[in-house]
Coordinates of C-alpha atoms in Angstrom, one line a residue:
M748 CA 0.1 0.3 -0.1
Q749 CA 1.4 3.4 -0.9
I750 CA 1.7 6.0 1.7
T751 CA 1.0 9.1 0.6
L752 CA 2.4 12.5 1.1
V753 CA -0.6 13.6 3.0
A754 CA -0.6 10.4 5.0
L755 CA 2.5 11.0 6.5
L756 CA 1.5 14.5 7.2
V757 CA -1.4 13.5 9.3
V758 CA 1.1 11.1 11.3
A759 CA 3.8 13.5 11.7
L760 CA 1.2 16.2 13.0
R761 CA 0.0 13.9 15.4
A762 CA 3.0 12.8 16.8
I763 CA 3.8 16.5 17.2
A764 CA 0.3 17.0 18.8
C765 CA 1.1 13.8 21.1
S766 CA 4.6 15.5 22.3
A767 CA 3.1 18.6 23.3
A768 CA 0.2 17.1 25.1
T769 CA 3.0 15.0 27.2
N770 CA 4.9 17.8 27.9
G771 CA 2.1 19.8 28.9
L772 CA 0.3 21.0 32.2
Y773 CA -2.4 18.3 31.9
A774 CA 0.2 15.2 30.3
S775 CA -1.2 13.0 33.3
N776 CA -4.1 13.4 35.7
R777 CA -3.6 16.5 38.5
L778 CA -4.7 16.7 42.1
I779 CA -7.7 18.6 42.4
Q780 CA -8.9 19.8 45.9
L781 CA -12.4 20.3 46.2
S782 CA -13.1 20.9 49.8
E783 CA -11.2 20.9 53.0
T784 CA -11.3 17.0 53.4
R785 CA -11.9 15.7 49.4
T786 CA -9.2 15.5 46.7
E787 CA -9.6 13.7 43.5
W788 CA -7.2 12.6 40.7
M789 CA -8.4 14.3 37.4
S790 CA -8.0 14.8 33.9
E791 CA -7.7 17.6 32.0
S792 CA -11.5 17.7 30.7
Q793 CA -12.7 17.0 34.1
I794 CA -11.2 19.9 35.7
L795 CA -12.7 21.8 32.5
E796 CA -16.0 20.5 33.6
L797 CA -15.4 22.3 37.1
I798 CA -14.7 25.3 35.2
S799 CA -17.5 25.1 33.2
R800 CA -20.0 24.6 36.3
Q801 CA -17.9 27.5 38.0
Q802 CA -17.4 25.0 41.0
R803 CA -13.9 26.2 42.7
F804 CA -11.0 24.2 43.5
R805 CA -7.7 24.0 44.3
D806 CA -5.1 22.2 42.0
I807 CA -2.5 21.2 44.4
T808 CA -0.1 18.8 42.4
D809 CA 2.7 20.6 42.6
V810 CA 2.2 22.1 46.2
G811 CA 0.6 19.6 48.5
P812 CA -2.4 20.3 50.4
Q813 CA -1.0 23.0 52.6
A814 CA 2.8 24.1 52.5
S815 CA 4.6 25.1 55.8
T816 CA 3.6 28.3 57.3
A817 CA 5.6 31.5 55.5
S818 CA 7.3 32.4 58.9
S819 CA 7.5 31.0 62.0
T820 CA 6.7 34.1 63.9
R821 CA 4.0 36.4 61.9
P822 CA 4.7 39.7 61.9
T823 CA 3.0 42.3 63.7
F824 CA 0.0 43.6 62.2
P825 CA -2.1 46.9 62.8
T826 CA -5.5 47.1 64.4
A827 CA -6.0 51.1 64.2
L828 CA -5.3 53.6 61.3
T829 CA -2.9 55.8 62.2
H830 CA -1.5 56.9 58.7
Q831 CA -4.8 59.0 57.6
T832 CA -2.2 62.1 56.9
Q833 CA -0.6 60.2 54.8
V834 CA -3.3 58.3 53.1
Q835 CA -5.1 61.2 52.3
P836 CA -3.2 63.0 49.6
L837 CA -2.4 60.0 48.0
L838 CA -6.3 60.0 47.3
S839 CA -6.8 62.7 45.0
Q840 CA -4.1 61.6 42.5
V841 CA -6.6 57.9 41.7
S842 CA -8.0 58.6 38.3
E843 CA -10.1 56.5 35.9
A844 CA -8.2 57.4 33.0
I845 CA -5.4 54.6 33.0
P846 CA -7.4 51.4 34.4
R847 CA -10.2 52.6 31.7
S848 CA -7.3 52.6 29.1
V849 CA -5.1 49.7 30.4
L850 CA -8.3 47.8 30.4
T851 CA -9.7 48.4 27.0
N852 CA -6.3 46.7 25.7
F853 CA -6.1 44.0 28.0
T854 CA -9.7 43.0 27.5
A855 CA -8.6 43.0 23.4
F856 CA -6.8 39.7 23.4
T857 CA -9.6 36.9 22.6
N858 CA -8.7 35.4 25.9
R859 CA -6.2 35.0 28.3
Y860 CA -6.3 31.5 29.1
Y861 CA -3.4 30.5 31.3
N862 CA -2.9 27.2 29.1
N863 CA -2.6 29.0 25.5
S864 CA -0.7 31.5 23.7
N865 CA -3.4 34.1 24.6
G866 CA -2.4 34.2 28.0
K867 CA 1.2 34.1 27.2
K868 CA 1.2 37.3 25.0
S869 CA -1.8 38.9 27.2
S870 CA 0.8 38.3 30.3
A871 CA 3.8 39.8 28.2
W872 CA 1.5 42.7 27.3
L873 CA 1.0 43.0 30.9
L874 CA 4.0 43.2 32.3
D875 CA 5.3 45.5 29.7
A876 CA 2.5 48.1 30.2
I877 CA 3.1 47.8 34.1
K878 CA 7.0 48.5 33.4
S879 CA 5.6 51.6 32.0
I880 CA 3.7 52.9 34.2
A881 CA 5.5 52.4 37.6
S882 CA 8.1 54.8 38.7
A883 CA 11.7 53.8 38.7
R884 CA 12.0 52.4 42.2
V885 CA 9.9 49.6 41.5
N886 CA 11.5 46.2 39.9
V887 CA 9.3 44.4 37.8
T888 CA 9.4 40.6 37.1
A889 CA 7.7 37.7 35.5
F890 CA 7.2 34.9 37.5
A891 CA 7.5 31.4 35.1
H892 CA 5.1 28.6 35.7
R893 CA 5.0 25.2 34.0
F894 CA 2.0 26.7 32.0
P895 CA 2.4 29.3 29.3
Q896 CA 0.9 32.2 31.3
S897 CA 3.5 34.2 33.6
S898 CA 2.5 35.9 36.7
I899 CA 4.1 39.2 37.5
I900 CA 5.6 40.8 40.5
A901 CA 6.3 44.1 41.3
R902 CA 8.0 44.9 44.0
I903 CA 9.0 48.2 46.1
D904 CA 12.2 47.8 48.8
G905 CA 11.0 48.5 52.3
T906 CA 13.7 50.7 54.6
S907 CA 13.9 49.3 58.0
L908 CA 11.8 46.2 57.8
N909 CA 12.5 44.8 54.2
N910 CA 12.9 41.3 55.1
E911 CA 8.9 41.6 55.6
V912 CA 6.8 41.9 52.6
V913 CA 2.9 43.2 52.4
I914 CA 1.4 41.7 49.2
I915 CA -1.3 43.5 47.0
S916 CA -2.9 41.0 44.4
A917 CA -5.4 40.2 41.8
H918 CA -5.5 37.7 38.9
Q919 CA -4.6 38.5 35.2
D920 CA -6.0 34.9 33.6
S921 CA -10.0 34.9 32.2
I922 CA -11.7 32.0 30.8
N923 CA -14.8 31.0 29.0
G924 CA -16.1 28.8 30.7
N925 CA -17.7 26.4 27.6
N926 CA -14.8 27.0 25.6
P927 CA -11.7 28.1 27.0
D928 CA -8.9 27.5 24.6
T929 CA -11.1 29.4 21.9
G930 CA -13.7 31.0 22.9
R931 CA -14.0 34.8 24.0
A932 CA -13.4 35.9 27.4
P933 CA -12.7 39.4 27.6
G934 CA -12.6 39.0 31.7
A935 CA -13.2 42.7 32.2
D936 CA -14.7 42.3 35.8
D937 CA -12.7 38.9 36.5
D938 CA -10.3 40.0 36.8
G939 CA -9.4 43.0 34.6
S940 CA -10.9 45.0 37.3
G941 CA -8.6 43.8 40.1
T942 CA -5.9 43.9 37.5
V943 CA -6.2 47.8 36.6
T944 CA -7.3 48.5 40.7
I945 CA -4.1 47.3 41.9
L946 CA -2.0 48.8 38.9
E947 CA -3.2 52.5 39.5
A948 CA -2.8 51.7 43.2
L949 CA 1.0 50.8 42.3
R950 CA 1.0 54.1 40.0
V951 CA -0.2 56.3 42.6
F952 CA 2.1 54.7 45.6
S953 CA 5.5 54.6 43.7
Q954 CA 5.4 58.1 42.6
S955 CA 4.8 59.4 45.8
S956 CA 7.5 60.3 48.1
L957 CA 6.2 57.8 50.6
K958 CA 8.9 55.1 51.8
P959 CA 7.4 52.1 53.2
K960 CA 9.4 50.5 55.8
R961 CA 7.8 47.1 54.9
A962 CA 8.7 45.8 51.2
V963 CA 5.4 45.9 49.3
E964 CA 4.6 43.8 46.4
F965 CA 1.7 43.6 43.7
H966 CA 1.1 40.4 42.6
W967 CA -1.0 39.8 39.1
Y968 CA -1.5 35.9 39.4
A969 CA -1.3 33.5 36.2
G970 CA -3.7 30.5 36.2
E971 CA -6.3 31.4 38.8
E972 CA -9.1 29.9 37.0
G973 CA -7.1 26.3 36.6
G974 CA -7.5 26.1 40.4
L975 CA -5.1 29.2 42.1
L976 CA -2.0 27.7 39.8
G977 CA 0.3 30.8 40.2
S978 CA -0.8 32.1 43.7
A979 CA -0.2 28.6 44.8
D980 CA 3.4 28.2 43.2
I981 CA 4.4 31.8 44.5
A982 CA 3.2 31.0 48.2
K983 CA 5.2 27.8 48.3
Q984 CA 8.2 29.9 47.0
Y985 CA 7.7 32.4 49.7
S986 CA 7.3 29.8 52.4
G987 CA 9.6 30.8 55.4
R988 CA 9.7 34.3 54.5
A989 CA 7.6 37.1 56.7
V990 CA 4.9 37.8 54.6
V991 CA 2.8 39.9 56.5
A992 CA -0.7 40.0 54.8
D993 CA -2.1 39.7 51.2
L994 CA -4.8 41.7 50.4
H995 CA -6.6 40.2 46.9
F996 CA -8.9 42.0 44.6
D997 CA -10.7 39.6 42.3
M998 CA -13.6 41.7 40.9
T999 CA -14.1 45.4 41.8
G1000 CA -16.3 46.9 39.1
F1001 CA -19.7 45.5 39.0
P1002 CA -21.6 46.9 42.1
A1003 CA -25.0 45.8 43.4
N1004 CA -28.3 47.9 44.4
P1005 CA -27.1 49.5 46.9
P1006 CA -23.7 49.6 46.5
A1007 CA -21.3 47.9 49.3
V1008 CA -18.0 46.6 49.8
G1009 CA -18.5 42.8 50.5
I1010 CA -15.8 41.4 53.1
V1011 CA -15.0 37.8 52.5
T1012 CA -15.3 36.0 56.2
D1013 CA -14.5 32.3 55.3
Y1014 CA -10.6 31.4 54.4
T1015 CA -9.2 34.9 55.6
D1016 CA -8.0 36.2 58.3
G1017 CA -10.4 38.2 60.8
D1018 CA -8.3 40.7 62.1
T1019 CA -7.0 41.5 58.4
S1020 CA -10.6 41.9 57.4
E1021 CA -11.1 44.1 60.2
L1022 CA -8.6 45.9 59.4
V1023 CA -10.2 46.6 55.7
R1024 CA -13.5 47.2 57.4
K1025 CA -11.9 50.1 59.0
I1026 CA -10.1 51.3 55.8
V1027 CA -13.6 51.0 53.9
R1028 CA -14.9 53.5 56.1
A1029 CA -12.2 55.9 56.2
Y1030 CA -11.6 56.2 52.6
T1031 CA -14.4 55.3 50.6
D1032 CA -18.4 56.4 51.3
L1033 CA -19.6 52.3 50.9
P1034 CA -20.6 50.2 54.0
T1035 CA -19.2 46.9 54.5
V1036 CA -21.4 43.7 54.2
D1037 CA -20.1 40.1 55.3
F1038 CA -20.1 37.0 53.5
T1039 CA -18.9 33.9 52.7
C1040 CA -17.5 33.2 49.1
G1041 CA -16.5 29.1 49.9
Y1042 CA -14.0 26.8 49.6
A1043 CA -11.2 28.0 47.0
C1044 CA -12.7 31.2 46.2
S1045 CA -9.8 32.7 44.7
D1046 CA -6.1 33.3 45.1
H1047 CA -6.4 34.5 48.7
A1048 CA -6.7 30.9 49.6
S1049 CA -3.3 30.2 48.9
W1050 CA -1.9 32.6 51.4
T1051 CA -4.2 31.2 53.7
A1052 CA -3.2 27.8 53.0
N1053 CA 0.3 28.8 53.8
G1054 CA -0.4 30.3 57.2
V1055 CA -0.3 34.1 55.8
R1056 CA -2.9 36.6 56.8
A1057 CA -5.3 37.3 54.1
A1058 CA -8.7 39.2 53.2
L1059 CA -10.6 39.9 50.1
P1060 CA -12.8 43.3 49.5
F1061 CA -15.1 42.0 46.3
E1062 CA -16.9 44.5 44.6
N1063 CA -20.4 43.6 46.2
Q1064 CA -21.7 41.6 48.8
Y1065 CA -23.1 38.9 46.5
V1066 CA -20.6 36.2 45.6
D1067 CA -22.5 35.5 42.4
G1068 CA -23.5 38.7 41.7
N1069 CA -22.1 39.2 38.0
D1070 CA -23.7 36.5 35.8
N1071 CA -21.3 37.6 32.8
I1072 CA -18.3 36.1 34.1
H1073 CA -16.7 33.4 32.2
S1074 CA -18.5 34.6 28.9
P1075 CA -18.0 37.0 25.8
Q1076 CA -20.4 39.2 28.1
D1077 CA -17.9 40.3 30.6
S1078 CA -16.8 43.1 28.6
I1079 CA -15.8 46.8 29.7
S1080 CA -19.1 48.2 29.0
T1081 CA -20.3 46.3 32.1
V1082 CA -17.5 47.6 34.3
N1083 CA -18.0 50.8 36.7
F1084 CA -15.0 52.6 36.8
G1085 CA -16.3 55.4 39.4
H1086 CA -16.7 51.9 41.5
L1087 CA -13.6 50.2 40.5
V1088 CA -11.9 53.2 42.3
K1089 CA -13.3 53.2 45.2
Y1090 CA -11.3 50.2 45.8
V1091 CA -7.7 51.9 44.6
N1092 CA -8.2 54.0 47.7
I1093 CA -8.7 50.6 49.9
A1094 CA -5.4 49.2 48.7
L1095 CA -3.9 52.6 49.0
G1096 CA -5.0 52.6 52.5
F1097 CA -3.8 49.2 53.2
I1098 CA -0.7 49.8 51.9
V1099 CA 0.5 52.7 53.5
E1100 CA -1.1 51.4 56.8
V1101 CA 0.7 47.8 57.0
S1102 CA 3.8 49.1 55.4
D1103 CA 4.1 51.7 57.9
A1104 CA 4.9 54.2 54.9
Q1105 CA 6.3 57.5 56.1

């Protein structure tokens, strides 16, 4: 039987595809934690089914169910607001302009799926955007993972307590729940809104004259939608470091009626959440409403699992308040930038208070 050129080409392409799959994140089953007491080994298709159902989970294959705590002794943490004179001048510098401009470009990618070229390209674009906006005192680096999308870390060194770090975070990836690889997923609110919220906080704080005693890092995590992949890798690497707290922003642009800041009370730290409530009262005109978000709600859970304080101020008081997420409808037209910038105020208040910036 003659083997045609076309047949040989098909065989070659299949071999290449198999090779890529073998070397990929999902070449073999992954260990998925669905609750504090339930773990299962799952294939890629099973994991994508979880995503399509919007069932939250942690992929703990590479990190284990819980790494060692970040520090044998927790760094001290403030319980009262003592830096109002330092925070207030920063708030007048907050603008909707850069968040709107950056989010317009960021949502232009077909999707920002962590496990394809869009995720890689969007992360590279965001890295350049952060470098162009941050001041000269900020060190911006990519954090590579075993999947295509990289996380990003922007660091401002501290003065007398540079070994201690305050983390402000968001996740950069987006996903179409029905078609992760090629489906349209602008991810404007989830979590483009958090991405530009902390970027604006970085811009304002880094361009100010304030010097934090503790180091301040801004993290944009890759692969949150795949089970908190990026934050898990980083939290594992930070094991043993003196991480003071993580303040995570996952969705900040879709208020409910009436508007409020939702304070997540499960898998978070009570003292950190209480400080956030005080910051919201001091630097915004919004009330706070406590609610529960569930297991593996977002990347703050990676820090909680590692014994680090964490809190999440959410865009409203309902965990499923935005029906557009994970679909083409999560577009920039749905984002309320007037609401979003109030979360920039929250981030700035937290940075100054917890880093003891002077």
